Short mmCIF file of C-alpha atoms and ligand atoms in Angstrom, two decimals:
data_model
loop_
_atom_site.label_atom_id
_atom_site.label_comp_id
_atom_site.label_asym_id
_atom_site.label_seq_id
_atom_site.Cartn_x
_atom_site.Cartn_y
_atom_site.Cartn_z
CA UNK Y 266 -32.90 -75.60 1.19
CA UNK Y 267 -33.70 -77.44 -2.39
CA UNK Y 268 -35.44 -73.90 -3.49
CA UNK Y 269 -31.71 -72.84 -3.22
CA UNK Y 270 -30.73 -73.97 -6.70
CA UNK Y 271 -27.50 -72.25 -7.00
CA UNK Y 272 -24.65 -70.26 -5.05
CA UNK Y 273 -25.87 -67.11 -6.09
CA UNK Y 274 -29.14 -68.18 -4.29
CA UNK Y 275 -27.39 -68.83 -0.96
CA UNK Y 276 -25.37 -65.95 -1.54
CA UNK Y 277 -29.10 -63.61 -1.50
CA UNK Y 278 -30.32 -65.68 1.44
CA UNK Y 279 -27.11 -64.89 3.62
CA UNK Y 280 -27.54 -61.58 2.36
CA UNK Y 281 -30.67 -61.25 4.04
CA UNK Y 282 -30.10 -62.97 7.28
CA UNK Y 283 -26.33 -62.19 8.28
CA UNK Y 284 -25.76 -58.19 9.77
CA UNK Y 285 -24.79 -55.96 7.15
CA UNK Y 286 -21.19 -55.88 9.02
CA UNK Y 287 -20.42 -60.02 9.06
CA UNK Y 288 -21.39 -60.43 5.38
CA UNK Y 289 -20.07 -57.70 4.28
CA UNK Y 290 -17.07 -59.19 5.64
CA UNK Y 291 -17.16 -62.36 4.08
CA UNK Y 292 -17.92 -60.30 0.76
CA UNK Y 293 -14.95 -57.91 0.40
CA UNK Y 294 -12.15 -58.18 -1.22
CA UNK Y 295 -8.87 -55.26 -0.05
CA UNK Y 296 -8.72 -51.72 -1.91
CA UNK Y 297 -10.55 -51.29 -4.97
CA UNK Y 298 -11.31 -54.78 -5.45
CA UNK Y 299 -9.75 -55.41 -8.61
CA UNK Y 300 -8.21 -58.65 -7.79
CA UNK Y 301 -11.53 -59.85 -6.51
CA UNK Y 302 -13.29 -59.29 -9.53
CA UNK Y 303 -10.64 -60.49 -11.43
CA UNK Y 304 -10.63 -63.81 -9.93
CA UNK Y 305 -14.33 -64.11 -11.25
CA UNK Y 306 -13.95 -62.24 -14.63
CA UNK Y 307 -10.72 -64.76 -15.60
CA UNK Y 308 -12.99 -67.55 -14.52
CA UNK Y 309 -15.60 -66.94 -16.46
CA UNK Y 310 -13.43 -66.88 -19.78
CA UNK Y 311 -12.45 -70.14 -19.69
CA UNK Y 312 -14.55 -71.90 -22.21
CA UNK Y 313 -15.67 -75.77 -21.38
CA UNK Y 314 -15.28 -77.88 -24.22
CA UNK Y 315 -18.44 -79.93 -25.43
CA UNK Y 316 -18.20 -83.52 -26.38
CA UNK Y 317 -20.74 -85.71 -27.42
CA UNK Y 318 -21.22 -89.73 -28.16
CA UNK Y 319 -19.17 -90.62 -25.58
CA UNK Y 320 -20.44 -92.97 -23.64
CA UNK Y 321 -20.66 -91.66 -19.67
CA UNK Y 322 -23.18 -93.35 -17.86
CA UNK Y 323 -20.76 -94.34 -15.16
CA UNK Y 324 -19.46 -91.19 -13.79
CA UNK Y 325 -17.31 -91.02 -10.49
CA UNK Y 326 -16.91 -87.56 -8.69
CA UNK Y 327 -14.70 -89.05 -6.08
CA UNK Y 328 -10.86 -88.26 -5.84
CA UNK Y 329 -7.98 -88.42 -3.51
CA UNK Y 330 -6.91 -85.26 -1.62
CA UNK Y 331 -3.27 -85.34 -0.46
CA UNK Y 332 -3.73 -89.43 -0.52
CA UNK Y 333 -6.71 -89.00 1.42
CA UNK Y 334 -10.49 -90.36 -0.26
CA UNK Y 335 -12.61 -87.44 -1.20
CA UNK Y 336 -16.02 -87.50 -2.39
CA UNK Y 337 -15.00 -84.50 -4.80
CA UNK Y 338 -11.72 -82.81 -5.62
CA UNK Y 339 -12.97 -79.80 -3.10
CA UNK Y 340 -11.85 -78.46 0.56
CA UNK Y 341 -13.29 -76.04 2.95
CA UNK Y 342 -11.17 -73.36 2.84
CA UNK Y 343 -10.09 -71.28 5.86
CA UNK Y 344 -12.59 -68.63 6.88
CA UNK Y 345 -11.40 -66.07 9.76
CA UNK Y 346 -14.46 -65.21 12.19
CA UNK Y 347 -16.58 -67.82 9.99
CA UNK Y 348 -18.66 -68.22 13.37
CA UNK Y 349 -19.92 -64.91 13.11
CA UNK Y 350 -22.12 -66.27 9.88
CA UNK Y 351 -23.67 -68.64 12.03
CA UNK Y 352 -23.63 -69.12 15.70
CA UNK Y 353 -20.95 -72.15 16.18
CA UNK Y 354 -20.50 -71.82 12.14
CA UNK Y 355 -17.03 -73.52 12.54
CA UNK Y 356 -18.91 -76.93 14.35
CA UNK Y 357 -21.51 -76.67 11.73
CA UNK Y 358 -19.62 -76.18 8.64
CA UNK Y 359 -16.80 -79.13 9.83
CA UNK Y 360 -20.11 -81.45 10.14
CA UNK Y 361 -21.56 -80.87 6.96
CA UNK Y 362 -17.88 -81.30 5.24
CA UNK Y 363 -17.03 -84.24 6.88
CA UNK Y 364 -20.76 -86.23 6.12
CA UNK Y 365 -20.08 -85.30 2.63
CA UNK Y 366 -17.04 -86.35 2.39
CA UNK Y 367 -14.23 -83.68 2.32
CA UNK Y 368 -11.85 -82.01 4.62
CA UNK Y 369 -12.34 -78.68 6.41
CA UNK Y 370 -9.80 -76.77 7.30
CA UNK Y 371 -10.40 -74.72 10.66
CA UNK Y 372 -8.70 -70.78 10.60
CA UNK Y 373 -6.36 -69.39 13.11
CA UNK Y 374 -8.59 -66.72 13.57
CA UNK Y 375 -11.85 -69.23 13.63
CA UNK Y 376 -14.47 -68.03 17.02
CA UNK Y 377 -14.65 -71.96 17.98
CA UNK Y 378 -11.64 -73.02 19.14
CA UNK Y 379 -9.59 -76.29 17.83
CA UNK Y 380 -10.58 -78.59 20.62
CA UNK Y 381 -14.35 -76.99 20.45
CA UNK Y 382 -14.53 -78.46 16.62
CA UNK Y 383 -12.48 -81.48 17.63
CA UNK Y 384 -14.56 -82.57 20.83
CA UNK Y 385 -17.73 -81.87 18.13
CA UNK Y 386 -17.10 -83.49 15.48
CA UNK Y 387 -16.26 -87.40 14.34
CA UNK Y 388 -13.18 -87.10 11.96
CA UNK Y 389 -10.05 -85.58 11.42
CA UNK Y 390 -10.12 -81.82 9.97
CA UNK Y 391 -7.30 -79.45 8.88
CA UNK Y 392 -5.87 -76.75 10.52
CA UNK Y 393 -4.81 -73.49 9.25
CA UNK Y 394 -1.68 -71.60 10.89
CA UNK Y 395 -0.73 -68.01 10.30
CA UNK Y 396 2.75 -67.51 12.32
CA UNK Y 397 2.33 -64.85 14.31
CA UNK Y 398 5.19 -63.00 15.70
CA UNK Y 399 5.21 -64.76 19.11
CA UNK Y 400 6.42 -67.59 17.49
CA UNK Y 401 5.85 -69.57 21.12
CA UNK Y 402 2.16 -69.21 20.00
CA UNK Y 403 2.52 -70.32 16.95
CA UNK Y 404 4.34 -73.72 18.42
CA UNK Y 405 1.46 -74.10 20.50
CA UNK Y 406 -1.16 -73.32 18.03
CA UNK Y 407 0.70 -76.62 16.37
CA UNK Y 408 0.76 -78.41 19.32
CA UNK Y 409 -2.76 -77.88 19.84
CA UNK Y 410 -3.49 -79.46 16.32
CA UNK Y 411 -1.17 -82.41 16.85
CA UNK Y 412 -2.95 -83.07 20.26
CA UNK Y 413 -6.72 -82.50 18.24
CA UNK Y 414 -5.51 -85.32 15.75
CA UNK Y 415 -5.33 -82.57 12.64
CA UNK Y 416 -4.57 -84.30 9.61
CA UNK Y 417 -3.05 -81.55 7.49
CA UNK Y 418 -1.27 -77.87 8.68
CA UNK Y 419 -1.98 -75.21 6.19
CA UNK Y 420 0.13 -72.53 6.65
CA UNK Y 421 -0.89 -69.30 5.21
CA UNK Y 422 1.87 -67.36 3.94
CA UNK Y 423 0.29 -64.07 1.82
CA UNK Y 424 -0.71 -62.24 5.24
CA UNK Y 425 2.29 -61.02 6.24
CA UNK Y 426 0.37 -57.93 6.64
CA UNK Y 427 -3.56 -57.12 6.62
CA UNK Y 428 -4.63 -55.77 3.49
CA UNK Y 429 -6.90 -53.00 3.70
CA UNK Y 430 -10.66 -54.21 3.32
CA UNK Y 431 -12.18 -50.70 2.76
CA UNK Y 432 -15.80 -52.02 3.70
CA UNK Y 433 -14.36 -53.64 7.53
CA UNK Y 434 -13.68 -49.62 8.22
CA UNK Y 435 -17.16 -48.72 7.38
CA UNK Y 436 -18.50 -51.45 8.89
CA UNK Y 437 -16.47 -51.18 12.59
CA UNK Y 438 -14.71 -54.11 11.91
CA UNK Y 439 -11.54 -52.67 11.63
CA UNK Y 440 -8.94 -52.38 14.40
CA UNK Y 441 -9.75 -51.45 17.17
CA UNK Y 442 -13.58 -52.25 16.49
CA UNK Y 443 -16.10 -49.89 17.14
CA UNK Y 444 -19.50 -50.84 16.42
CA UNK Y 445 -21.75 -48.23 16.16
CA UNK Y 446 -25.39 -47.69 16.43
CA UNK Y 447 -26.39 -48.69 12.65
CA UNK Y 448 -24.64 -52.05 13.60
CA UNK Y 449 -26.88 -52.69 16.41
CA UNK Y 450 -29.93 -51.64 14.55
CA UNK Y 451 -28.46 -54.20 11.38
CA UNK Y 452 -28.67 -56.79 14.01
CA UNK Y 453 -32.27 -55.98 15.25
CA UNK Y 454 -33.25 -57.27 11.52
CA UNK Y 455 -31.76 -60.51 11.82
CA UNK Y 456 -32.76 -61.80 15.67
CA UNK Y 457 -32.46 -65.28 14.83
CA UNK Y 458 -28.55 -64.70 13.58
CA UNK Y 459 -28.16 -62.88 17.28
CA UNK Y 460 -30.32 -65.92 19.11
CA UNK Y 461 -27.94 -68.35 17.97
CA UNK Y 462 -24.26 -66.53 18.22
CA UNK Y 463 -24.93 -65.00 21.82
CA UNK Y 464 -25.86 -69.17 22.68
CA UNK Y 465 -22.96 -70.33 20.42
CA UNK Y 466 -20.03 -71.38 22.51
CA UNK Y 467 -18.29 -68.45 21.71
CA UNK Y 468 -18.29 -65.12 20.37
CA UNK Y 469 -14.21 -64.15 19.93
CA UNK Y 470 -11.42 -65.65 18.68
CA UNK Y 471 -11.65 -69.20 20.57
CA UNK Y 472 -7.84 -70.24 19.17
CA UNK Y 473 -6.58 -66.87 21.08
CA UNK Y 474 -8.41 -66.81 24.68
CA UNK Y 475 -6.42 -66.11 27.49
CA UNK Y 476 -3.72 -63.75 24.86
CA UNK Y 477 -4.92 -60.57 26.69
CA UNK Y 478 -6.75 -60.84 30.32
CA UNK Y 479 -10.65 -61.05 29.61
CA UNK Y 480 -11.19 -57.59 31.30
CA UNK Y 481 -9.85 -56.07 28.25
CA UNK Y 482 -12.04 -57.27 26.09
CA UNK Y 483 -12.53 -57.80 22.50
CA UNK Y 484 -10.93 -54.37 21.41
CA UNK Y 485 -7.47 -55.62 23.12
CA UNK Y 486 -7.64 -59.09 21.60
CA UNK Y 487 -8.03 -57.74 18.28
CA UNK Y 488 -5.01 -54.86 18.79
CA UNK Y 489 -3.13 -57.29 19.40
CA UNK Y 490 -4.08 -59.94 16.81
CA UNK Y 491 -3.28 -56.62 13.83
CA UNK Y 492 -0.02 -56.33 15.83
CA UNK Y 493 0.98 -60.12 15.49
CA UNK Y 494 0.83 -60.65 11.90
CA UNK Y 495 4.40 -60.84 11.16
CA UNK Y 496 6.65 -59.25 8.13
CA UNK Y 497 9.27 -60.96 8.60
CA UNK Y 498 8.18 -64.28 7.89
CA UNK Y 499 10.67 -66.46 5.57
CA UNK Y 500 11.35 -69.41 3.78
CA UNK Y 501 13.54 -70.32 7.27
CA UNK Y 502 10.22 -70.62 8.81
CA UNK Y 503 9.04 -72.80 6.72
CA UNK Y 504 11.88 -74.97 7.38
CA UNK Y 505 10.87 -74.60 11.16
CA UNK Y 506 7.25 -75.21 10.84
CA UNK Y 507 8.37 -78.53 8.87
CA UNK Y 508 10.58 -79.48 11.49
CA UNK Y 509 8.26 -79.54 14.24
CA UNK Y 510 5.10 -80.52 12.40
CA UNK Y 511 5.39 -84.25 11.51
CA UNK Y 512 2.05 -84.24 9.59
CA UNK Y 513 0.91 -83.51 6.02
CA UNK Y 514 2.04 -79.54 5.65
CA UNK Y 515 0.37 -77.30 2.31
CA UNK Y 516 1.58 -73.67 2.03
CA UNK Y 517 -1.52 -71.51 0.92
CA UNK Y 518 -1.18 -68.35 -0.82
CA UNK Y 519 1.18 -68.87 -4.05
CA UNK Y 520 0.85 -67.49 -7.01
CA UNK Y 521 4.36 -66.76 -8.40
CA UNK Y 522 6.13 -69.74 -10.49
CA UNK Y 523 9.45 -68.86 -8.87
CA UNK Y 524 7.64 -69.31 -5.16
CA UNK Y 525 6.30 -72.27 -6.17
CA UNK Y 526 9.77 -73.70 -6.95
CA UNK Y 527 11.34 -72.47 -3.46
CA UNK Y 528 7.73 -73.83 -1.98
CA UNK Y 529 8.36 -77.56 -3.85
CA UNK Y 530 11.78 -77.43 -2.20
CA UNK Y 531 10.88 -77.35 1.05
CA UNK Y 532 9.54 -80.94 1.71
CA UNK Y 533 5.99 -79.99 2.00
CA UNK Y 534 3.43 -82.02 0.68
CA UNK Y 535 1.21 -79.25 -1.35
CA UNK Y 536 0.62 -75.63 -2.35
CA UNK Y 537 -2.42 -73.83 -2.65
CA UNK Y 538 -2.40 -71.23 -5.70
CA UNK Y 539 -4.49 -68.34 -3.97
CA UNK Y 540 -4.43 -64.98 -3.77
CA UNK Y 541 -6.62 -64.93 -0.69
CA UNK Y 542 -9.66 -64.23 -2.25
CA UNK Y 543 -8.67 -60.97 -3.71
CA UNK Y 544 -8.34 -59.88 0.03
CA UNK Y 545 -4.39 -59.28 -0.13
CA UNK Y 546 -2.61 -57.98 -2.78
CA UNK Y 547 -4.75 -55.34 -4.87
CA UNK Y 548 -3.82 -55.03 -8.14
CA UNK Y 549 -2.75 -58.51 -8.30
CA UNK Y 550 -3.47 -61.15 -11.20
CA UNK Y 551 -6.48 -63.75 -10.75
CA UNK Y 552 -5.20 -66.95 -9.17
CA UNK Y 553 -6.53 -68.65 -11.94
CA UNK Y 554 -5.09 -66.58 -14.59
CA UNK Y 555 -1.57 -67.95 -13.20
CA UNK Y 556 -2.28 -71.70 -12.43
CA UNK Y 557 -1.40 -73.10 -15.78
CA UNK Y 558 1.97 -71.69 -15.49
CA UNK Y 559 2.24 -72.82 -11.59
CA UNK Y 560 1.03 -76.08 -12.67
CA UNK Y 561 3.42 -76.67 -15.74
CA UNK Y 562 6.30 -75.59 -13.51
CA UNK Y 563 5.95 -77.85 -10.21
CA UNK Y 564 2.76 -80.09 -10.53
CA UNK Y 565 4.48 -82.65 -11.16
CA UNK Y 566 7.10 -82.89 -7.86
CA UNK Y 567 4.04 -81.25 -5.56
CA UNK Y 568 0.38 -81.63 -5.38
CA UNK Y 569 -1.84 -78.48 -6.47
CA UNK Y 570 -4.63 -76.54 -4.92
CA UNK Y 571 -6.36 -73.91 -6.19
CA UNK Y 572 -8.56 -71.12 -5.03
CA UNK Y 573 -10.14 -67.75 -6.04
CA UNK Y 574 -13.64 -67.46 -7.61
CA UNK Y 575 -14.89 -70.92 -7.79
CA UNK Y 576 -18.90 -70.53 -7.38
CA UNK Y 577 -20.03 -73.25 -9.08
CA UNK Y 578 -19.29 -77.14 -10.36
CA UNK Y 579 -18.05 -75.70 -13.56
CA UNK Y 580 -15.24 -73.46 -12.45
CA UNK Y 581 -13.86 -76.92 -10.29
CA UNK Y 582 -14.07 -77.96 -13.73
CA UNK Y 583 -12.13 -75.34 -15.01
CA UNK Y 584 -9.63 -75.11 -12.41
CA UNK Y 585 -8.69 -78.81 -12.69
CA UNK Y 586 -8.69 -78.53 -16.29
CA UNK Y 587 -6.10 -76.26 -15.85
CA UNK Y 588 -3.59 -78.16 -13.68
CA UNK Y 589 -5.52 -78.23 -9.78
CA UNK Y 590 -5.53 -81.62 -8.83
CA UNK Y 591 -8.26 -80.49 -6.27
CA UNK Y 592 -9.51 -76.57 -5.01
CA UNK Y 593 -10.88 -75.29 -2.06
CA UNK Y 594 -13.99 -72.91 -1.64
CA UNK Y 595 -14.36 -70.10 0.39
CA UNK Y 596 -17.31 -67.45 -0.24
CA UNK Y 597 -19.22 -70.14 -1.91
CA UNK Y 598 -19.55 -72.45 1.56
CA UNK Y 599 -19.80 -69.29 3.77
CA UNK Y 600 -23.25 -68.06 1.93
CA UNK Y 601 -24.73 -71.60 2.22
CA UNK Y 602 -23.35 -71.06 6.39
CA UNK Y 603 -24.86 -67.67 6.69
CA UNK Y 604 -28.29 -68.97 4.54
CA UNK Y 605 -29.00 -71.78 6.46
CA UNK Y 606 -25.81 -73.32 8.82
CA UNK Y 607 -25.27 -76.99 8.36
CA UNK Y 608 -27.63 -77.17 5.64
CA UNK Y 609 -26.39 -74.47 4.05
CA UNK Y 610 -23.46 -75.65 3.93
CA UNK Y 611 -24.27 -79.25 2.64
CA UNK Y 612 -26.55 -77.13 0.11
CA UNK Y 613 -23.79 -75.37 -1.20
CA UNK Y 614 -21.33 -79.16 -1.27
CA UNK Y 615 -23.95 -81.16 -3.29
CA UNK Y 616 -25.00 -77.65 -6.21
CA UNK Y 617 -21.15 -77.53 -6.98
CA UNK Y 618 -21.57 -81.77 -6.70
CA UNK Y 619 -24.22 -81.90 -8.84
CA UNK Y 620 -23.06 -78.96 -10.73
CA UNK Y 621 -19.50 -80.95 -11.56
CA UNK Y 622 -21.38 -84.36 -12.46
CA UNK Y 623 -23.19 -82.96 -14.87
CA UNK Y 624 -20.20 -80.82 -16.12
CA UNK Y 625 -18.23 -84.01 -16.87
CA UNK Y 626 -20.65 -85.84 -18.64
CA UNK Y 627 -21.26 -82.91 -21.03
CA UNK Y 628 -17.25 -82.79 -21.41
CA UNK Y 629 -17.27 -86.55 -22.33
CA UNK Y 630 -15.45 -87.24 -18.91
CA UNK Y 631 -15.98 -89.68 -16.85
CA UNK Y 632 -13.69 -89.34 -13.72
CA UNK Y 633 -11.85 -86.28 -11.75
CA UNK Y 634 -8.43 -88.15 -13.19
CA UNK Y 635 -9.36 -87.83 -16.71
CA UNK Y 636 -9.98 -84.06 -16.56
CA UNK Y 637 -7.05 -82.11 -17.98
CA UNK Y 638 -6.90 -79.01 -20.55
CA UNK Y 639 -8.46 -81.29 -23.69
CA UNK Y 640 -11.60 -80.05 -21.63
CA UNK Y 641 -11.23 -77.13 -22.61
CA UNK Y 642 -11.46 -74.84 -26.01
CA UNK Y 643 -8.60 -73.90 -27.54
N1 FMN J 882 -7.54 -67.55 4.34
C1 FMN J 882 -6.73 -67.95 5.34
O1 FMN J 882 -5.73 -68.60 5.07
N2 FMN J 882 -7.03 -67.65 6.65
C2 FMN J 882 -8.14 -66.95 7.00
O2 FMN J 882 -8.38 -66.70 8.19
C3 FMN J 882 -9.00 -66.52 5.96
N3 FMN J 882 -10.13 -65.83 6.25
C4 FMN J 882 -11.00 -65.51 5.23
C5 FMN J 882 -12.19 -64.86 5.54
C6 FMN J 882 -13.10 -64.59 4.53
C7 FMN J 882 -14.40 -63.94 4.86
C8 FMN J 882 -12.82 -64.94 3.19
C9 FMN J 882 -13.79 -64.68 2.08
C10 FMN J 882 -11.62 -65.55 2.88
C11 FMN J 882 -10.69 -65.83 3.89
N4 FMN J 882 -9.50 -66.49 3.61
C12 FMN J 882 -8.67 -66.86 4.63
C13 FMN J 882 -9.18 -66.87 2.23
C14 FMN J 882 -9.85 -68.22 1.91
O3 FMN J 882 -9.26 -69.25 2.64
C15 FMN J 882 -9.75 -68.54 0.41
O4 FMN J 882 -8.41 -68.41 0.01
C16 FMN J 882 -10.64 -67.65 -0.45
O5 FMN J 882 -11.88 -67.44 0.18
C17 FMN J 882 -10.85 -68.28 -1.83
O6 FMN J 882 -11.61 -67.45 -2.64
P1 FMN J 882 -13.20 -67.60 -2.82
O7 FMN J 882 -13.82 -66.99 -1.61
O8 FMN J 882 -13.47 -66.82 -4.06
O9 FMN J 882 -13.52 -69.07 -2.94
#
């Protein structure tokens, strides 16, 4: 893994050992993509400031996540189906967060189920809820993460419907899934990806067994996944889920100032300014485009995530420059899962560590408190 210098390096080496399908998956963004590319274009035009004769020999990465020690101001961010990067990816990805020292938040839609990550793994993780419909579910989906110790609920409110991910149609990922004969020749090329997901503990959505009887397969599971996502979902809910969930509660998925107010008035502890990963709303401005403004508004009655585009130590930079008081990652962990699993995934934790360190020191910064926009031009 120390040949993998960069993100962009895991990204080739997933490229080559994940089926075309799955990492094409992880890759897409919804319609024409311009809100994915966006995220990365905005990102790359904001300009690091350079300081020099400042003394930072003593530099401290380390920062506190919702109260909570962090060895850097980052998060796993949800992945749906991240086990189908990496047989057991979930397990493996929760590891390598939690022995560097940041929390991982498990998806509704992960393929290991919560009490397969929680019987797996040492420490408390997070858990990420998308309210489905049967809202009985989505009690017991909480339930489930009370009983597995969670330590945060990050409800996902910017799927209230799928977006369209053009390349999950050509790829037979789409609902009802039909793989076809190029996807089992795709997965011919990469036998050691199908050795260890058919020995994984699971190959389908582990949170969801027993929602349709097995007979019916993975075809019925999924119809009825695309028929729970619910559009009625409403601040009223959120009042609901804070009711019954005594635990730290983040809403994912703002990016409106007036949303953020409503979201700061609900009691919960943080938002996450995301637009999904470009995923959701086509069309749509860069998360980081609107975080200032987000930030300026509520950062200082809530605490601030931030996602969209961050592939490297310098955009965390960035992004807390501009108002995050910590971000989480999404592609960026899921190519070092799909290079290499656990080591991937540590690979990809200590480039943006390293990455950030030396960031800092070229900023004339010497903690992840001190960062604010003076670190940036203009
Ligand atoms: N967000 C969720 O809240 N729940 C999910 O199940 C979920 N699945 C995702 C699957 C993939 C393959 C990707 C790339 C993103 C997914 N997201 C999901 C969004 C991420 O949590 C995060 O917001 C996004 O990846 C951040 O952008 P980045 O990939 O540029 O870092």
């Amino acid at each position: 893994m120390k040949k993998m210098t960069c993100i962009e390096d895991l990204r080739r080496a997933a490229h080559r050992k994940v089926p075309r399908a799955f990492f094409g998956y992880a890759e897409a963004g919804s319609y024409s993509e311009e809100t994915l590319r966006a995220n990365r274009a905005d990102m790359e035009r904001v300009r690091l400031r350079q300081r020099v004769l400042i003394d930072v020999s003593e530099r401290d990465t380390s920062t506190k996540i919702l109260n909570e020690k962090a060895s850097l101001p980052i998060a796993l961010a949800p992945i749906g189906i991240g086990g189908l990067q990496y047989g057991n990816g979930e397990i493996l990805a929760c590891r390598a967060a939690q022995l560097a020292g940041i929390p991982y938040t498990l998806a509704t839609m992960s393929i290991c189920s919560i009490e397969d990550v929680a019987g797996a793994v040492e420490k408390p993780f997070w858990f990420q809820l998308y309210v489905m419909k049967d809202r009985g579910f989505a009690r017991s989906l909480i339930e489930r993460a009370a009983a597995a110790k969670c330590s945060a609920l990050v409800l996902t409110v910017d799927l209230q419907i799928l977006g369209q991910r053009h390349a999950d149609i050509k790829n037979g990922l789409s609902v009802p899934p039909s793989l076809k004969i190029r996807n089992l020749i795709d997965m011919a090329t990469t036998p050691a990806w199908v050795y260890r997901v058919l020995t994984g503990k699971r190959w389908t959505f582990g949170n969801l067994a027993g929602h349709v009887k097995d007979e019916e397969g993975v075809t019925a599971l999924a119809e009825w996944i695309a028929h729970q996502f619910d559009p009625t979902l409403n601040w009223k809910d959120v009042e609901w889920i804070r009711s019954i969930w005594p635990g730290k509660l983040i809403i994912k998925g703002i990016l409106d100032v007036e949303d953020a107010k409503l979201a700061s008035k609900t009691g919960v502890e943080g938002i996450v300014v995301s637009n999904h990963g470009g995923r959701q709303l086509d069309g749509g401005a860069s998360s980081i485009s609107l975080l200032p403004k987000i930030a300026d508004a509520v950062g200082s009655e809530i605490e601030i995530l931030f996602d969209g585009g961050i592939r490297s130590g310098q955009d965390l930079m960035r992004a807390l420059a501009l108002g995050a008081k910590s971000c989480m990652i999404g592609r960026a962990y899921i190519y070092g899962l799909g290079a290499g699993g656990q080591a991937g995934v540590a690979r990809a934790i200590e480039i943006i560590r390293k990455e950030l360190d030396v960031t800092m020191a070229l900023t004339g910064v010497r903690t992840v408190d001190e960062i604010d926009r003076r670190a940036l031009v203009g």
